[in-house]
CSV table of C-alpha atoms in Angstrom, one decimal:
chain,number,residue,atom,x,y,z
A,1,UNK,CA,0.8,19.2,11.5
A,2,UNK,CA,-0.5,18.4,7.8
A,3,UNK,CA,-3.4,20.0,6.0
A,4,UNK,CA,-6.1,16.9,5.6
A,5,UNK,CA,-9.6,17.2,3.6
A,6,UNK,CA,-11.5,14.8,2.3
A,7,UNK,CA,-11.5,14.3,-1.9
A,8,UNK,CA,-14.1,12.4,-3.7
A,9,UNK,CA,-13.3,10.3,-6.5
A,10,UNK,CA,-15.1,11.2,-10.0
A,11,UNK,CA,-18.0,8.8,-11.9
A,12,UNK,CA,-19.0,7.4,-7.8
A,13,UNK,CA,-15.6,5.7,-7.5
A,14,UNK,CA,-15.3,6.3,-4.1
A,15,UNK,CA,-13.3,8.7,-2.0
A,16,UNK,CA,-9.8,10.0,-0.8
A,17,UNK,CA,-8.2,11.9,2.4
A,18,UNK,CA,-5.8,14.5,0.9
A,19,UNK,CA,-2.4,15.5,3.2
A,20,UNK,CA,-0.7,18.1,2.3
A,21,UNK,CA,2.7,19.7,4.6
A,22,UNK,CA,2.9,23.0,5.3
A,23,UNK,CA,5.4,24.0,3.0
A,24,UNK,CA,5.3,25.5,-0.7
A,25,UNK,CA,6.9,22.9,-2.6
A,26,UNK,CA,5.9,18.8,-1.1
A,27,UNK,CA,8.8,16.9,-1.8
A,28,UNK,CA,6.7,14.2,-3.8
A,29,UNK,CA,3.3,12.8,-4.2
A,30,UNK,CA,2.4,9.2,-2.3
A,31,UNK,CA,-0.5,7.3,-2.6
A,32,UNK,CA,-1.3,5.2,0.3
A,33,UNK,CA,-3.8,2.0,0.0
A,34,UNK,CA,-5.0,0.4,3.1
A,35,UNK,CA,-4.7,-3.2,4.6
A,36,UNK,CA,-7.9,-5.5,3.8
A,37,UNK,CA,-9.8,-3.8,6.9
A,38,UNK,CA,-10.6,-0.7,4.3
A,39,UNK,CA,-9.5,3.0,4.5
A,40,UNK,CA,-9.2,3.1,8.2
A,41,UNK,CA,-7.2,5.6,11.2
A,42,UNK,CA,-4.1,3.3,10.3
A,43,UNK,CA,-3.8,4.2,6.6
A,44,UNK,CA,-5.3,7.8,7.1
A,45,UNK,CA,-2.0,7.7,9.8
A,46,UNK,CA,0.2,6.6,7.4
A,47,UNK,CA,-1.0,9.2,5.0
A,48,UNK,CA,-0.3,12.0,7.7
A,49,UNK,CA,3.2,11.1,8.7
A,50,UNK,CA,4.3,11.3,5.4
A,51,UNK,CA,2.8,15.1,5.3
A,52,UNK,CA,4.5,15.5,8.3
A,53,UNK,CA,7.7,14.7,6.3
A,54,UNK,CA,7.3,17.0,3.5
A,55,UNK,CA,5.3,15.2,1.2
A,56,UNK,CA,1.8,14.8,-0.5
A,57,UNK,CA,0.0,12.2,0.6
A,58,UNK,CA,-3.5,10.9,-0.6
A,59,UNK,CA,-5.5,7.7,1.5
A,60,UNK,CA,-7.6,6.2,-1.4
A,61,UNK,CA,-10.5,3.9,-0.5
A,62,UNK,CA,-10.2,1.1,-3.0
A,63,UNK,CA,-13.4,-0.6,-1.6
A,64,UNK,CA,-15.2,2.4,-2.9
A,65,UNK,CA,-17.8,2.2,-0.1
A,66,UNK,CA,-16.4,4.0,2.6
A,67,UNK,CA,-16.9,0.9,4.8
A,68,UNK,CA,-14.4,-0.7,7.4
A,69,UNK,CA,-14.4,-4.1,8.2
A,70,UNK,CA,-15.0,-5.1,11.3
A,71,UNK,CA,-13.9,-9.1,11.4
A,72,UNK,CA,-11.1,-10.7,9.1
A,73,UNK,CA,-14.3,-12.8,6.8
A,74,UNK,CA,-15.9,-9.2,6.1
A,75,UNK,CA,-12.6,-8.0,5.0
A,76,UNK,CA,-11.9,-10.9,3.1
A,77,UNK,CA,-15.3,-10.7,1.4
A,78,UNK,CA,-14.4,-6.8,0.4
A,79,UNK,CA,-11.1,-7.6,-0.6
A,80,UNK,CA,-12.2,-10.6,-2.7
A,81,UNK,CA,-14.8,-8.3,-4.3
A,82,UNK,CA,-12.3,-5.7,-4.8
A,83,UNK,CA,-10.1,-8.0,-6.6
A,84,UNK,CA,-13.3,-9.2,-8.6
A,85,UNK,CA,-13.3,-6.1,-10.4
A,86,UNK,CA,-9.7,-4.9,-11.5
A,87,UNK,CA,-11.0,-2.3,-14.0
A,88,UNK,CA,-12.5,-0.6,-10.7
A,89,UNK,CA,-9.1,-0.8,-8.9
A,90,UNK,CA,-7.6,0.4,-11.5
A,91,UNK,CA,-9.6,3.4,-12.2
A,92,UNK,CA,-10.0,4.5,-8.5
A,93,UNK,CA,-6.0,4.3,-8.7
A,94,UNK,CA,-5.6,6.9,-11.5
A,95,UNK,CA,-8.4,8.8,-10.1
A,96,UNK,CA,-6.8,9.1,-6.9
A,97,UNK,CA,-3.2,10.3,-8.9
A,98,UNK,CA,-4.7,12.8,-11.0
A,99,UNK,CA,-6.2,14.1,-7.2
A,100,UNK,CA,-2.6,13.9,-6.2
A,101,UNK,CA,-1.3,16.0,-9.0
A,102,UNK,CA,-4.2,18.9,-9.2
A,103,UNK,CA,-4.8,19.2,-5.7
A,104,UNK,CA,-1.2,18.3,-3.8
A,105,UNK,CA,0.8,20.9,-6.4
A,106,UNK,CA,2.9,17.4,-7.1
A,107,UNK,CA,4.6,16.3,-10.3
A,108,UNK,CA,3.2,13.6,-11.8
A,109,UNK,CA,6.6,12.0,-12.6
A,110,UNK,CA,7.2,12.2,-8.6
A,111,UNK,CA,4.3,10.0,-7.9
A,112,UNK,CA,5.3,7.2,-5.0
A,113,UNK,CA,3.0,4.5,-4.1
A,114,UNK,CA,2.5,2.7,-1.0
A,115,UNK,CA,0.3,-0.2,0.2
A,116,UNK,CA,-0.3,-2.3,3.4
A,117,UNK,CA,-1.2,-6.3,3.0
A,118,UNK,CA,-4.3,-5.7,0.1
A,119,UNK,CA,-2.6,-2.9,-0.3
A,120,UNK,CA,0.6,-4.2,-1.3
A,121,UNK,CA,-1.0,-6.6,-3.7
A,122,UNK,CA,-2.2,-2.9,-5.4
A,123,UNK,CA,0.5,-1.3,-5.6
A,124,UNK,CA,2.7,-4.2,-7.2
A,125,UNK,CA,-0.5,-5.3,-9.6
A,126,UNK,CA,0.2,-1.2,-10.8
A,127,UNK,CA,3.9,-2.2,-11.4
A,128,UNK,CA,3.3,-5.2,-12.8
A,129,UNK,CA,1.0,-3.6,-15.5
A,130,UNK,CA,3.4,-0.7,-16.4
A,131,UNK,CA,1.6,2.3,-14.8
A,132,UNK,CA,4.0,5.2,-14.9
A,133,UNK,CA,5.1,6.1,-11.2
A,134,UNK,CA,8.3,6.9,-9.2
A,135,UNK,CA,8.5,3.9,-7.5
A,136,UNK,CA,6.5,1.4,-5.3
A,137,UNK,CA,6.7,-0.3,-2.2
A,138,UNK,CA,5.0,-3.1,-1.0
A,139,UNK,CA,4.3,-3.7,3.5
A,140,UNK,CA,3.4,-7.2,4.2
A,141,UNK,CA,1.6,-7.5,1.4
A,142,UNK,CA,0.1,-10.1,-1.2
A,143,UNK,CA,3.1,-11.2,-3.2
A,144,UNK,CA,1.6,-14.2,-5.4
A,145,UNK,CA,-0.5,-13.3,-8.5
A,146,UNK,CA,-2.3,-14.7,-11.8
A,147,UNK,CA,-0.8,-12.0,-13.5
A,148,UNK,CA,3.0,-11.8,-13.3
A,149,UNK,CA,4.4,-8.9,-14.7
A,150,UNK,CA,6.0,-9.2,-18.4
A,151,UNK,CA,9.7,-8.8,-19.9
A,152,UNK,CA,9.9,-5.3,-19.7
A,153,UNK,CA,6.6,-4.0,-18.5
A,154,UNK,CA,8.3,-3.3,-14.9
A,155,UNK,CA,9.3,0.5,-15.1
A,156,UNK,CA,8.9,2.1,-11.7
A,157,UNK,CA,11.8,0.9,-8.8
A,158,UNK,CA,10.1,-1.8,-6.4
A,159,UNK,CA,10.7,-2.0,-2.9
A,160,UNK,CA,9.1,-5.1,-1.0
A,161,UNK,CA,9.0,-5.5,3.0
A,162,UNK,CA,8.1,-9.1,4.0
A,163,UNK,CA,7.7,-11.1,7.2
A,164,UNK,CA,10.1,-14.4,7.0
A,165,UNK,CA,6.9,-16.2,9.3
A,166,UNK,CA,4.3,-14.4,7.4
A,167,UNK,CA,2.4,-17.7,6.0
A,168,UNK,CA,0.2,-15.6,3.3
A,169,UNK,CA,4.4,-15.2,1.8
A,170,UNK,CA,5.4,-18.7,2.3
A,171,UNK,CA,9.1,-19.3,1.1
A,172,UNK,CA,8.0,-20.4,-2.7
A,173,UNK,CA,6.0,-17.5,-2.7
A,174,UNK,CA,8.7,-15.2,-2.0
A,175,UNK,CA,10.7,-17.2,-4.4
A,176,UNK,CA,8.1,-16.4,-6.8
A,177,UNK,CA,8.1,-13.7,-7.1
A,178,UNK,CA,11.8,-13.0,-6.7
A,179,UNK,CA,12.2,-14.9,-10.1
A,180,UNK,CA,9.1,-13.1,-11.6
A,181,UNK,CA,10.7,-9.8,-11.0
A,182,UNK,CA,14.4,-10.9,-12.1
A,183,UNK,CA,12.3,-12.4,-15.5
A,184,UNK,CA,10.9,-8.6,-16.3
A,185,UNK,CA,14.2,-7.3,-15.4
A,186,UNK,CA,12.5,-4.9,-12.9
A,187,UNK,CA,14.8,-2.7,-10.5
A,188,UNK,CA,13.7,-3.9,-7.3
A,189,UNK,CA,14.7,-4.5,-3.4
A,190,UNK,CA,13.1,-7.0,-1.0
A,191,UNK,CA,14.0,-7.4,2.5
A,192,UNK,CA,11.9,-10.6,4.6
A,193,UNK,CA,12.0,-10.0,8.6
A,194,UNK,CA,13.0,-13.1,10.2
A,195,UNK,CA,10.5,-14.6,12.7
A,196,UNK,CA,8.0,-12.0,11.9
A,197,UNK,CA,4.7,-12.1,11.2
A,198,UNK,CA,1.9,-10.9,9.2
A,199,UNK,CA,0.8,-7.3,9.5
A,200,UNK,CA,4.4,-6.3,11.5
A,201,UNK,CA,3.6,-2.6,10.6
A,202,UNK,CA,0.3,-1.9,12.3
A,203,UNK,CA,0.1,-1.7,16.3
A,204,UNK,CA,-3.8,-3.5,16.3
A,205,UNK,CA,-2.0,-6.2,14.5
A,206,UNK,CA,-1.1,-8.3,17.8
A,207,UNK,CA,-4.6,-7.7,19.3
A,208,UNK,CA,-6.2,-8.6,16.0
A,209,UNK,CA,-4.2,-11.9,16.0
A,210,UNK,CA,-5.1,-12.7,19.1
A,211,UNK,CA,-9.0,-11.9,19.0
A,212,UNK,CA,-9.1,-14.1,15.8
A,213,UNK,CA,-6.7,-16.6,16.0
A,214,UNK,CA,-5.0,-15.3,13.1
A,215,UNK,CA,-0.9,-15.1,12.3
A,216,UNK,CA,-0.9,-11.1,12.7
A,217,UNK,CA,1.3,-9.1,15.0
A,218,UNK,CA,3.1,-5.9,15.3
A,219,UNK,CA,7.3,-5.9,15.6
A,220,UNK,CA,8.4,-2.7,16.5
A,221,UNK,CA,12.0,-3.0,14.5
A,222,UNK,CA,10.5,-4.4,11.6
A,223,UNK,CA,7.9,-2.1,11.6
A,224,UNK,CA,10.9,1.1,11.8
A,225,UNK,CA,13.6,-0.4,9.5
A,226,UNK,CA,11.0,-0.6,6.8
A,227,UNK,CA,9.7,2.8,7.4
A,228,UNK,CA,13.1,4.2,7.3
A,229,UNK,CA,14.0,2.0,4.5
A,230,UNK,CA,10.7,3.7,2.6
A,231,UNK,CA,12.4,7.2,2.9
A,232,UNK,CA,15.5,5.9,1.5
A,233,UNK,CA,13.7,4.6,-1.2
A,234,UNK,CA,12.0,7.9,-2.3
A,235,UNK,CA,15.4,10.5,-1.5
């Protein structure tokens, strides 16, 4: 079982749940950023596996509220004003590496990052804009952007997991941004699940489509393969 505590986030940005392994040495550092719903059991899950596996983990709350939503139009409304305010985003990010480096005895040029729907969207918008990591990779999330990343301002390795029926990554989407990363000549892998849906990672994510009529649902092999391919990608 990891060590977990909670960290909070310098000049009121928010907070983090810390997960360290039981060993001397984590193999690497990962920040994890939740799905729309906010810093939730899922993400703090996700955050405690990896621990399990020998490395760092830290579960950021990019809302900055501590709040979960509840119904998809309240996460929407947090999301939206999330995304209102990149400079925030941005800063809870770094906050949460420097965390990951002077409390999870990680280097700071072994820094993964990791994020789920919204989260995806995060970790790809830190990509995009240059910050200096390991590598990122991206779970059914937000591929399309306002800000597509530059001729050379790609340098961490990108690995995207995608649902092929995942309607918020429509086929020109995808295509999107397969061109926008071939145009910064970024090192990256994406891999689109046929027939699957939105949200194919999470277990609520069938329930939650149901309840709200919504294109979400869990798929067990999709959900493994790109697990498994997510330790590939930081060995």
């Amino acid at each position: 079982m990891s060590n977990t505590k909670t960290l909070t986030l310098p000049n009121q940005l928010g907070s983090a749940i810390l997960c360290m392994p039981n060993t001397a040495q984590p193999k690497a550092g990962v920040i994890v950023v939740h799905e729309w719903w906010g810093l939730n059991d899922y993400a703090k899950g996700r955050a405690e596996a990896l621990a399990d596996l020998g490395y760092a983990a830290i579960a950021v709350d990019m809302y900055g509220h501590g709040k979960t939503a509840t119904d998809p139009e309240e996460a929407e409304r947090m999301m939206n004003a999330a995304f209102a305010e990149p400079e925030k985003l941005n800063a809870r990010f770094q906050e949460a590496k420097n965390l990951l480096v002077q409390h999870g005895n990680v280097d700071a040029h072994s820094i993964y990052a990791i994020g789920y729907c919204f989260g995806g969207a995060v970790v790809l918008n830190q990509a995009r804009s240059g910050t200096a990591l390991a590598g990122v990779a991206s779970f059914h999330g937000l591929l399309e952007t306002d800000s597509p990343a530059q001729a050379g301002s790609v340098n961490t390795k990108v690995l995207v997991t995608t649902g092929g029926a995942d309607p918020m990554n429509g086929p020109d989407i995808v295509a999107g941004f397969v061109k926008e990363m071939q145009n910064a000549g970024a090192e990256y892998h994406l891999t689109s699940f046929p027939n699957v849906e939105h949200g194919f990672t999470n277990p609520a994510a069938t329930e939650n489509g149901k309840k709200y009529g919504l294109p979400l649902s869990y798929d067990k092999h999709a959900d493994v393969s790109s697990w498994n391919a997510l330790l590939d990608f930081m060995r």
